[in-house]
XYZ file of C-alpha atoms in Angstrom:
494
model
C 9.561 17.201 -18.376
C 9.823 13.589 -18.373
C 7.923 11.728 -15.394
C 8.258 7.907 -17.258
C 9.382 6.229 -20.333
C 5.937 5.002 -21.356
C 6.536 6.181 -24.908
C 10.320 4.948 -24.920
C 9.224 1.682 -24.290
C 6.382 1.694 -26.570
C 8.268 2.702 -29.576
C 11.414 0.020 -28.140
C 8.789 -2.756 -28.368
C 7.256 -1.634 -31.983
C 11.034 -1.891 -32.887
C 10.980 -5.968 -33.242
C 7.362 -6.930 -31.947
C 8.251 -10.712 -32.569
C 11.002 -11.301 -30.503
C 9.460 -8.755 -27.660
C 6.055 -10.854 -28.064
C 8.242 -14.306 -27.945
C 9.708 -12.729 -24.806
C 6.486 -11.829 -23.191
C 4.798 -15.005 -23.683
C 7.816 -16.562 -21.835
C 7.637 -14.162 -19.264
C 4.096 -15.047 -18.926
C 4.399 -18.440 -18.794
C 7.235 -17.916 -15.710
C 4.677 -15.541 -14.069
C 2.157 -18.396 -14.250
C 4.516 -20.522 -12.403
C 6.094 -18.611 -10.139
C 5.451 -18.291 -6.168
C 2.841 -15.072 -6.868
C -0.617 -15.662 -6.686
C -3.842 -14.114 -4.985
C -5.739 -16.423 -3.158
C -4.501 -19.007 -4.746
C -4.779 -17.696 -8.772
C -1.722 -16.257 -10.646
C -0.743 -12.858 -10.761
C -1.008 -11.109 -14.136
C 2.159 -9.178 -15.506
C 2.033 -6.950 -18.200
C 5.265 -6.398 -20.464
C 6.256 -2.855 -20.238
C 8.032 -1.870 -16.909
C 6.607 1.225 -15.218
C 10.072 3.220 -15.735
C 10.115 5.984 -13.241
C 12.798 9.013 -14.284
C 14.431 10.724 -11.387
C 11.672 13.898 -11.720
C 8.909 11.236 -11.506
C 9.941 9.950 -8.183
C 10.460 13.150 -6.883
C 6.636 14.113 -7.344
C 5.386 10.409 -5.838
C 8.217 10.457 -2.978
C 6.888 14.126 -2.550
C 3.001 13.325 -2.430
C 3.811 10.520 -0.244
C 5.880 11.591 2.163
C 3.958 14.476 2.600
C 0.567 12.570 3.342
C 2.326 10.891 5.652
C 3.425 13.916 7.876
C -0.496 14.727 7.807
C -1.534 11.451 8.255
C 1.062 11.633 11.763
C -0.927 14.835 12.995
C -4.431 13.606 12.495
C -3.472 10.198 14.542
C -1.744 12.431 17.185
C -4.549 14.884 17.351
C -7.090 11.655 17.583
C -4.883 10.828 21.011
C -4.845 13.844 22.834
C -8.390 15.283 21.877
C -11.688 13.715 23.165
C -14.168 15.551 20.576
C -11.956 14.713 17.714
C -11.734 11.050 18.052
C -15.625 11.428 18.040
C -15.424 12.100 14.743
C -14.264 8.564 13.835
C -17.064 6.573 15.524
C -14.903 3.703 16.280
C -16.433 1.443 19.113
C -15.403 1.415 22.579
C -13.215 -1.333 22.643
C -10.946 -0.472 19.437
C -11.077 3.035 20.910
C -9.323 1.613 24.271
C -7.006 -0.484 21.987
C -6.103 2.162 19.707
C -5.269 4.552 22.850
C -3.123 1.644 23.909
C -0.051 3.391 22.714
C 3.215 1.501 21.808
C 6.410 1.880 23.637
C 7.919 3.628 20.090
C 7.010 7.004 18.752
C 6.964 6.322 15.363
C 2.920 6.185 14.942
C 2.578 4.710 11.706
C 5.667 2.636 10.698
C 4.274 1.441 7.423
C 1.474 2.297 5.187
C 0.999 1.978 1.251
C -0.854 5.022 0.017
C -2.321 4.918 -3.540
C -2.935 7.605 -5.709
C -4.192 8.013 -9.049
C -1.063 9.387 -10.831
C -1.391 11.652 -14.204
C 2.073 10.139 -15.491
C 1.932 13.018 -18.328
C 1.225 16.249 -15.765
C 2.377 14.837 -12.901
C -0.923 15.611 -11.094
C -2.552 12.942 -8.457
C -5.119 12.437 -5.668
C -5.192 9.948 -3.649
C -7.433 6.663 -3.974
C -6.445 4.759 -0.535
C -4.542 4.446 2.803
C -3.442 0.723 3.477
C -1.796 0.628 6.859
C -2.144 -2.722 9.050
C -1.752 -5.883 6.498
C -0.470 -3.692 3.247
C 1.022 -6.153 1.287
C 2.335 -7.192 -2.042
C 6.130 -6.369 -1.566
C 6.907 -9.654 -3.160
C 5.311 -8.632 -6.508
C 7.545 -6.561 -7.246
C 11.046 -8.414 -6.094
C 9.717 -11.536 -8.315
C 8.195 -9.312 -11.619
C 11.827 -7.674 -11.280
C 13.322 -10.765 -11.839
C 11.592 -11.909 -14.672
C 11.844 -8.073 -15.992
C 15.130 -8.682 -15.920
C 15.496 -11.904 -18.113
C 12.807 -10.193 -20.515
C 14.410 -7.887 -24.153
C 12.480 -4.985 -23.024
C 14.926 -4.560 -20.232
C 18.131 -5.760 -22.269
C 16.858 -2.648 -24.680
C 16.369 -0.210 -21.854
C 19.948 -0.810 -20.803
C 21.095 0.134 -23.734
C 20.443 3.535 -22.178
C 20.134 3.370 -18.767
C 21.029 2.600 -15.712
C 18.023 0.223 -13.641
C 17.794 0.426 -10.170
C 14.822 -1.837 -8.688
C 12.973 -1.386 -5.377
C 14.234 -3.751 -2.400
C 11.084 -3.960 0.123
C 12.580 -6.564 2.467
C 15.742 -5.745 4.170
C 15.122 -2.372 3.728
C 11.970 -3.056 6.209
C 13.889 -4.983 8.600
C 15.997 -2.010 8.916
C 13.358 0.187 10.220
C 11.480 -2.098 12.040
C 14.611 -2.413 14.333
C 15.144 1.377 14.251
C 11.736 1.636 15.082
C 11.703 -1.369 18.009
C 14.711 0.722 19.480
C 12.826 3.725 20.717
C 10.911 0.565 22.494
C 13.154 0.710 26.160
C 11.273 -2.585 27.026
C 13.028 -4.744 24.111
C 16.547 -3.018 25.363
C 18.489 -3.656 22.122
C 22.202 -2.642 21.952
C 24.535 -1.732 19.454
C 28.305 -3.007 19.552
C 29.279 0.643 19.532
C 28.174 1.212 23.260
C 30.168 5.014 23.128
C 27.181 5.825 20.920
C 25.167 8.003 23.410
C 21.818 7.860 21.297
C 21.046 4.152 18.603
C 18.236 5.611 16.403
C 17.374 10.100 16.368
C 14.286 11.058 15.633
C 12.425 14.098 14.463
C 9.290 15.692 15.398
C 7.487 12.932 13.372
C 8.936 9.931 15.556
C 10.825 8.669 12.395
C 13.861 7.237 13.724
C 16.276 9.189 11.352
C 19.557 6.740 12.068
C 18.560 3.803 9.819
C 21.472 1.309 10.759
C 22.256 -1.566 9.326
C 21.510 -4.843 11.059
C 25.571 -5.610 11.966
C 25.694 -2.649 14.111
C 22.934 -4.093 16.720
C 24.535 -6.364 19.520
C 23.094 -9.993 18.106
C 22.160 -10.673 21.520
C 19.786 -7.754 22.059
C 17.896 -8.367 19.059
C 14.651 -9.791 19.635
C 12.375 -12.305 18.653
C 9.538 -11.070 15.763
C 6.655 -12.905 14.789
C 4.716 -11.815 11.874
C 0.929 -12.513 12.755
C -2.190 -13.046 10.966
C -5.115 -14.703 10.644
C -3.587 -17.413 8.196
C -6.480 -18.457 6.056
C -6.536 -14.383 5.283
C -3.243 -14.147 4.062
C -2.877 -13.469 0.383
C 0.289 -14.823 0.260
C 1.824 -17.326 2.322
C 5.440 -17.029 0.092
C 5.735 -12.894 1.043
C 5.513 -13.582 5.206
C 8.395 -16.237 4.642
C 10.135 -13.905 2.743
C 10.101 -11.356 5.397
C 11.136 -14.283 7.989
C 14.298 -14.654 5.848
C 15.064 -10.755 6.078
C 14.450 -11.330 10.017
C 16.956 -13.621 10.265
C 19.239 -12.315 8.150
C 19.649 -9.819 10.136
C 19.965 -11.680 13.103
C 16.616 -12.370 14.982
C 14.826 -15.393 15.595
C 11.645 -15.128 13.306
C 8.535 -17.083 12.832
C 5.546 -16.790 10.897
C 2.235 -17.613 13.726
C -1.019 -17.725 13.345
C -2.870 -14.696 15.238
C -5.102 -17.766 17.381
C -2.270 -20.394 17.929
C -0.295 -17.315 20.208
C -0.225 -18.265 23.946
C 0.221 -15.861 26.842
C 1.391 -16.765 30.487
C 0.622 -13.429 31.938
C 4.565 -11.641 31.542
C 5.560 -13.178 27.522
C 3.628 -14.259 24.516
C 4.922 -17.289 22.960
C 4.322 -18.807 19.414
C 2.871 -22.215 18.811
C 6.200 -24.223 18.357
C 7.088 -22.476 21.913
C 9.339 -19.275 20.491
C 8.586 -16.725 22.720
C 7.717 -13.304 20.620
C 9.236 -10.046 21.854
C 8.155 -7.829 19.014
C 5.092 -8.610 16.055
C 4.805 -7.244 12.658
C 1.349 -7.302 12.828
C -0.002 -7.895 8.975
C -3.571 -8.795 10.603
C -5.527 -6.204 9.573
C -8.060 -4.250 12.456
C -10.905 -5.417 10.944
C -10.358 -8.954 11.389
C -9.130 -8.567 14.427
C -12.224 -7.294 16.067
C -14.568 -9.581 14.067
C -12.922 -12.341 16.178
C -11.512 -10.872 19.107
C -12.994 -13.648 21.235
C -10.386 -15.967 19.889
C -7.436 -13.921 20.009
C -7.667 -13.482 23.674
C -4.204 -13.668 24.613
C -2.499 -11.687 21.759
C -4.705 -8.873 23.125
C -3.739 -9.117 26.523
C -0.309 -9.392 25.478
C -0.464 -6.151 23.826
C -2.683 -4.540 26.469
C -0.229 -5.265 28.788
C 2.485 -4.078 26.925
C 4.144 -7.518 27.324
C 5.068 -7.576 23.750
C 6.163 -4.707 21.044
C 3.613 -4.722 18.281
C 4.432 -2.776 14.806
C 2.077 -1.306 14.092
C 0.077 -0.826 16.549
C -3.567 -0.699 16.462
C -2.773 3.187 16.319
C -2.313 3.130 12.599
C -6.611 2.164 12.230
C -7.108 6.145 12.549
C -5.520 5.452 8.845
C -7.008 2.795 7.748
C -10.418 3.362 7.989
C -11.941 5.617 4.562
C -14.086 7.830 6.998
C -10.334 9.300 7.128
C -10.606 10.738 3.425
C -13.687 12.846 4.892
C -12.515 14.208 8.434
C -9.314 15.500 6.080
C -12.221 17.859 4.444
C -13.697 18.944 7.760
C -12.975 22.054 9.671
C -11.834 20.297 12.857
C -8.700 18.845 10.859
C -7.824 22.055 9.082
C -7.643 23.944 12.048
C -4.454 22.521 13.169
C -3.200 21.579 9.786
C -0.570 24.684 7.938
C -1.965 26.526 4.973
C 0.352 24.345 2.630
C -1.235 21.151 4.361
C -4.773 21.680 4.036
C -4.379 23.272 0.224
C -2.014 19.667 -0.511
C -5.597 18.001 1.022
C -8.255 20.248 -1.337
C -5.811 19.768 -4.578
C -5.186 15.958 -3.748
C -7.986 13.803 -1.889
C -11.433 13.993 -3.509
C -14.507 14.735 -1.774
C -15.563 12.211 0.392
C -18.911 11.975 2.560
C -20.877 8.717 4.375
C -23.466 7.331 2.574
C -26.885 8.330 4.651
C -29.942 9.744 3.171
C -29.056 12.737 2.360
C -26.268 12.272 -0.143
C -28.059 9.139 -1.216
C -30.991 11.262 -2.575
C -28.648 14.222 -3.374
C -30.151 15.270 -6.877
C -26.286 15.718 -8.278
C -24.909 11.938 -6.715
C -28.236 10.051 -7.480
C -28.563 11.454 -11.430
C -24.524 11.335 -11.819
C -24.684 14.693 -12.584
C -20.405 13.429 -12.447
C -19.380 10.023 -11.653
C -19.335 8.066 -8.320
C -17.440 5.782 -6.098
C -19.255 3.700 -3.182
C -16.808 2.103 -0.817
C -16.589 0.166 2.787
C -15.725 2.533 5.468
C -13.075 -0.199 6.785
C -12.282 -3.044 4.290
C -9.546 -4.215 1.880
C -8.911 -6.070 -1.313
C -10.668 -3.149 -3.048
C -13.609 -5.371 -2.911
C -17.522 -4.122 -2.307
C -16.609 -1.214 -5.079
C -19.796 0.548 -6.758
C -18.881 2.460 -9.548
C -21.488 4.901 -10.848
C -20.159 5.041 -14.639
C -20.446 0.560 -14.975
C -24.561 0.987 -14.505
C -27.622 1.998 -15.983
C -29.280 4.258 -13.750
C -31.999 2.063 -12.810
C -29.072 -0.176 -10.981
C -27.097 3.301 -9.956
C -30.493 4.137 -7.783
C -30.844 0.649 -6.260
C -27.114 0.614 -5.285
C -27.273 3.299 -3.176
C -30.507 2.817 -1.739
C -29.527 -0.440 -0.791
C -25.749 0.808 0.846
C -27.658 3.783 2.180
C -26.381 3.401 6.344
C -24.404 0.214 5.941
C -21.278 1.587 6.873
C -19.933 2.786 2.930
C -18.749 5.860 1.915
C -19.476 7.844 -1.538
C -16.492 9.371 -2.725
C -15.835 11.576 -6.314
C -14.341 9.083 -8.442
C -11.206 10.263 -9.908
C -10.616 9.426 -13.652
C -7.300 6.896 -13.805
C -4.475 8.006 -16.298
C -4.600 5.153 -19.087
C -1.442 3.714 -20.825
C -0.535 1.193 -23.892
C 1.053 -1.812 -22.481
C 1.283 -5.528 -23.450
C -0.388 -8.028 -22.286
C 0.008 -11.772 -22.667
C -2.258 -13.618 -19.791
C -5.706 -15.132 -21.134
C -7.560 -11.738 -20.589
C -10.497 -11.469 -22.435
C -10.958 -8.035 -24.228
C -14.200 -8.607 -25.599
C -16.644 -6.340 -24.855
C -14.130 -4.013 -23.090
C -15.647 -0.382 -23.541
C -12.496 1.561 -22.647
C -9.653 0.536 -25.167
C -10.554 3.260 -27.613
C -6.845 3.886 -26.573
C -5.716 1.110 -28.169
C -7.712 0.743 -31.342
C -5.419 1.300 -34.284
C -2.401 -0.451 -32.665
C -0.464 -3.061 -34.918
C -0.540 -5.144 -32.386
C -2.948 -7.694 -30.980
C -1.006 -7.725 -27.798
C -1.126 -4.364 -27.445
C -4.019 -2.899 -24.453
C -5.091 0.348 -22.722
C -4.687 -0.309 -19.236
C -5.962 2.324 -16.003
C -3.221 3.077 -13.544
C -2.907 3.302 -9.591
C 0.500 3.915 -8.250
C 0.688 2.254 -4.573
C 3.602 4.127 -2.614
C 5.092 1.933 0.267
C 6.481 4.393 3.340
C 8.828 3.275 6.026
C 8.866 5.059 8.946
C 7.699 7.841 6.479
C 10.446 7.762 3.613
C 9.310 6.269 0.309
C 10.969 2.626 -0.130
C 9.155 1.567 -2.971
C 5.921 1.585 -5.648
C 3.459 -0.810 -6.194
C 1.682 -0.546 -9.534
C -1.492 -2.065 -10.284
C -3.554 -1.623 -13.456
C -6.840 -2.545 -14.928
C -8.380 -3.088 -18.401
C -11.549 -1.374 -17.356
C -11.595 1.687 -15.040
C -11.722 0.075 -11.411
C -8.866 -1.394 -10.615
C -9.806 -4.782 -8.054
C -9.742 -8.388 -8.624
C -13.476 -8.162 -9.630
C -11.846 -5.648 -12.465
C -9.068 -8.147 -13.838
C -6.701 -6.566 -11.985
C -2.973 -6.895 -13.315
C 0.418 -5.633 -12.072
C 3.800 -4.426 -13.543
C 7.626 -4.064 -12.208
C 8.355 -0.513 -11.013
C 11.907 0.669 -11.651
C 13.853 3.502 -11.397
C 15.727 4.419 -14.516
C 18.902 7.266 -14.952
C 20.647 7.903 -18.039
C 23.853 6.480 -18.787
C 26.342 8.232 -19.115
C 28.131 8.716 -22.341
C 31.592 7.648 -22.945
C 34.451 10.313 -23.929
């Protein structure tokens, strides 16, 4: 069975190398000048598309959706029971945020989940849950358009048929479906005979998507999307969103988390819009670092003056302590047989870094490789990898993140394809392109994989993939990024 085109394309660019490398470079070039960047430096595109067949999207949209169903249970069963939410050791304060509950039943509206993906047996586990702030929907909307204009995808529609992922409306869509379980915001649909606007299942996914024209324009409300501004990777993405928002009918502004004032009933924006719901993309973390200057968007939300998607509900998520309690005998006793065998198969073993596993004889003489993580960050940054050190540095790594709030986690290896590459990446040096040694092409690099799956209101709605020329796959580790598609076969003419 076949999961992508990887070789297809491969073979399709060995077919005329010249013209595919003169359309790369240009590709690069427009990449280099286009609105994407990360803090302020340009994204890096590789060539090849990852080309998703119909059977490969039915495994991701599979693991996905399924993680998120858990993912629903653990955050319900960290509301209603006292001894498991000790588990998470989250302070007081988030822990009186987080039982703040919204006014909506959908817990966790949006979260990217990233899993190492084994494109050849279709096997994965999962690397990360990104809830509040997951980003980089724009990547792929702007590397599609560029795919587009590029030979590779002139030859692969040859063949088939190209469907891209749209991570904008499509959002829009369900964060109205979602604000509509919300009776405070009291939006309306023209159809008024309708008894019920949005179903839902046991999940809280509202299961009556609608589009945008079948809302009464004067019930829709106001959204903000909030952050702290000087955090945001991307500037270009949150106005793209604003032009969704208003496409569809709502007044929409991008604020800045401290600018937001609040006179005791609404919360109004800077330029004086007043905000009836927030896509929050500020993520926890930040949030409590400088609580004391965000006074009234908390009290806003406390009093339930304002809808806010998501909700500081969806931290149960996006802390990494999560990837543990999945192992531990208090989650597995409420979680179905199928559940907790999807959790051994698919999320690697995960434990806080203390003294004992820091002078575990297996974990400190790599007896197999290691991971050391944050418990609550993002960016992948403060990564340890066991397998980039001498052991002499190994030891002092984890002596020194011994009780500083990280995790050590079994690294998982990443599934490693050919693609080109056409930035100013240096490859010298690079110990893991034995892949690519004997390729005619100096273009031509081995490249690790993570596969990012964006979920709205728990459906899959689109894929996110990031590679790396080494094996850890950050901005420390050169981090570069290619269009996801879907791809069917055309059908032959009679």
């Amino acid at each position: 069975m076949k999961y992508t085109l990887q070789r297809e394309l491969l073979e399709a660019y060995y077919s005329d190398p010249e013209a595919h490398d003169a359309s790369g470079r240009e590709e690069n070039e427009a990449i280099e000048n286009s609105e994407l960047s990360y803090h302020g430096q340009p994204v890096k595109m590789l060539y090849l598309p990852k080309a998703f067949t119909e059977d490969g999207l039915a495994i991701v949209r599979s693991a996905g959706e399924t993680m998120w169903q858990i993912l629903v249970k653990v955050m319900r069963r960290y509301i209603e029971c006292p001894e498991y939410r000790a588990l998470f050791g989250f302070s007081e304060e988030l822990e009186e945020l987080i039982l703040n509950l919204p006014g909506y039943n959908c817990l966790l509206p949006l979260c990217r989940l990233d899993i190492f993906w084994n494109e050849k047996s279709g096997d994965f586990a999962f690397c990360e849950f990104n809830a509040d702030g997951a980003s980089a929907m724009n990547e792929n909307r702007v590397m599609g358009q560029l795919f587009a204009r590029s030979k590779i995808c002139r030859n692969l529609k040859d063949t088939y048929e190209i469907e891209e992922f749209e991570l904008f409306d499509s959002w829009v869509r369900t964060f109205l479906a979602i604000c509509c379980q919300d009776p405070r915001l009291n939006i309306r649909l023209r159809d008024v005979t309708r008894e019920k606007s949005i179903q839902e299942n046991i999940f809280g996914q509202p299961e009556d998507v609608i589009s945008s024209e079948d809302y009464d324009p004067v019930s829709l409300p106001n959204v903000a999307i909030v952050d702290f501004l000087e955090n945001a990777i991307s500037l270009n993405e949150f106005d793209r969103f604003v032009q969704a928002f208003r496409r569809a009918g709502c007044q929409a502004r991008i604020a800045e988390i401290r600018d937001l004032s609040y006179d005791g009933e609404k919360l109004y924006t800077r330029d004086g819009m007043r905000v009836d719901a927030i896509y929050r993309r500020a993520v926890t973390s930040d949030i409590m670092d400088h609580r004391e200057e965000i006074g009234d968007f908390i009290s806003a939300v406390r009093d339930k003056k304002v809808t806010l998607v998501g909700d500081f509900v969806t931290q149960i998520v996006h802390d990494k302590i999560l990837f543990r309690i999945l192992h531990q005998e208090e989650t597995m006793s409420f979680l179905t047989a199928e559940e907790n065998l999807f959790i051994m198969r698919h999320v690697p073993f995960t434990a806080i870094l203390g003294p004992i596993h820091a002078n575990r004889d297996d974990i400190r003489r790599r007896f197999k490789e290691w991971i050391i993580k944050p418990e609550d960050s993002y960016g992948a940054e403060g990564i340890f990898y066991s397998g980039n050190m001498k052991q002499e540095d190994w030891e002092k790594t984890l002596d020194a993140c011994c009780g500083q709030g990280y995790i050590i986690q079994e690294y998982i290896e990443p599934y490693r394809t050919l693609n080109a590459d056409y930035s100013k990446t240096s490859y010298e040096g690079n110990d893991y392109q034995e892949q690519a040694l004997g390729q005619k092409s100096p273009y031509i690099h081995s490249f690790a994989n993570m596969t990012g799956l964006y979920l709205y209101g728990g459906r899959l709605a689109g894929i996110y993939s990031r590679l790396s020329p080494v094996n850890i796959i950050s901005v420390e580790g050169d981090e570069h990024e290619m269009v996801s598609v879907l791809v069917r076969p055309r059908e032959k003419e009679k």
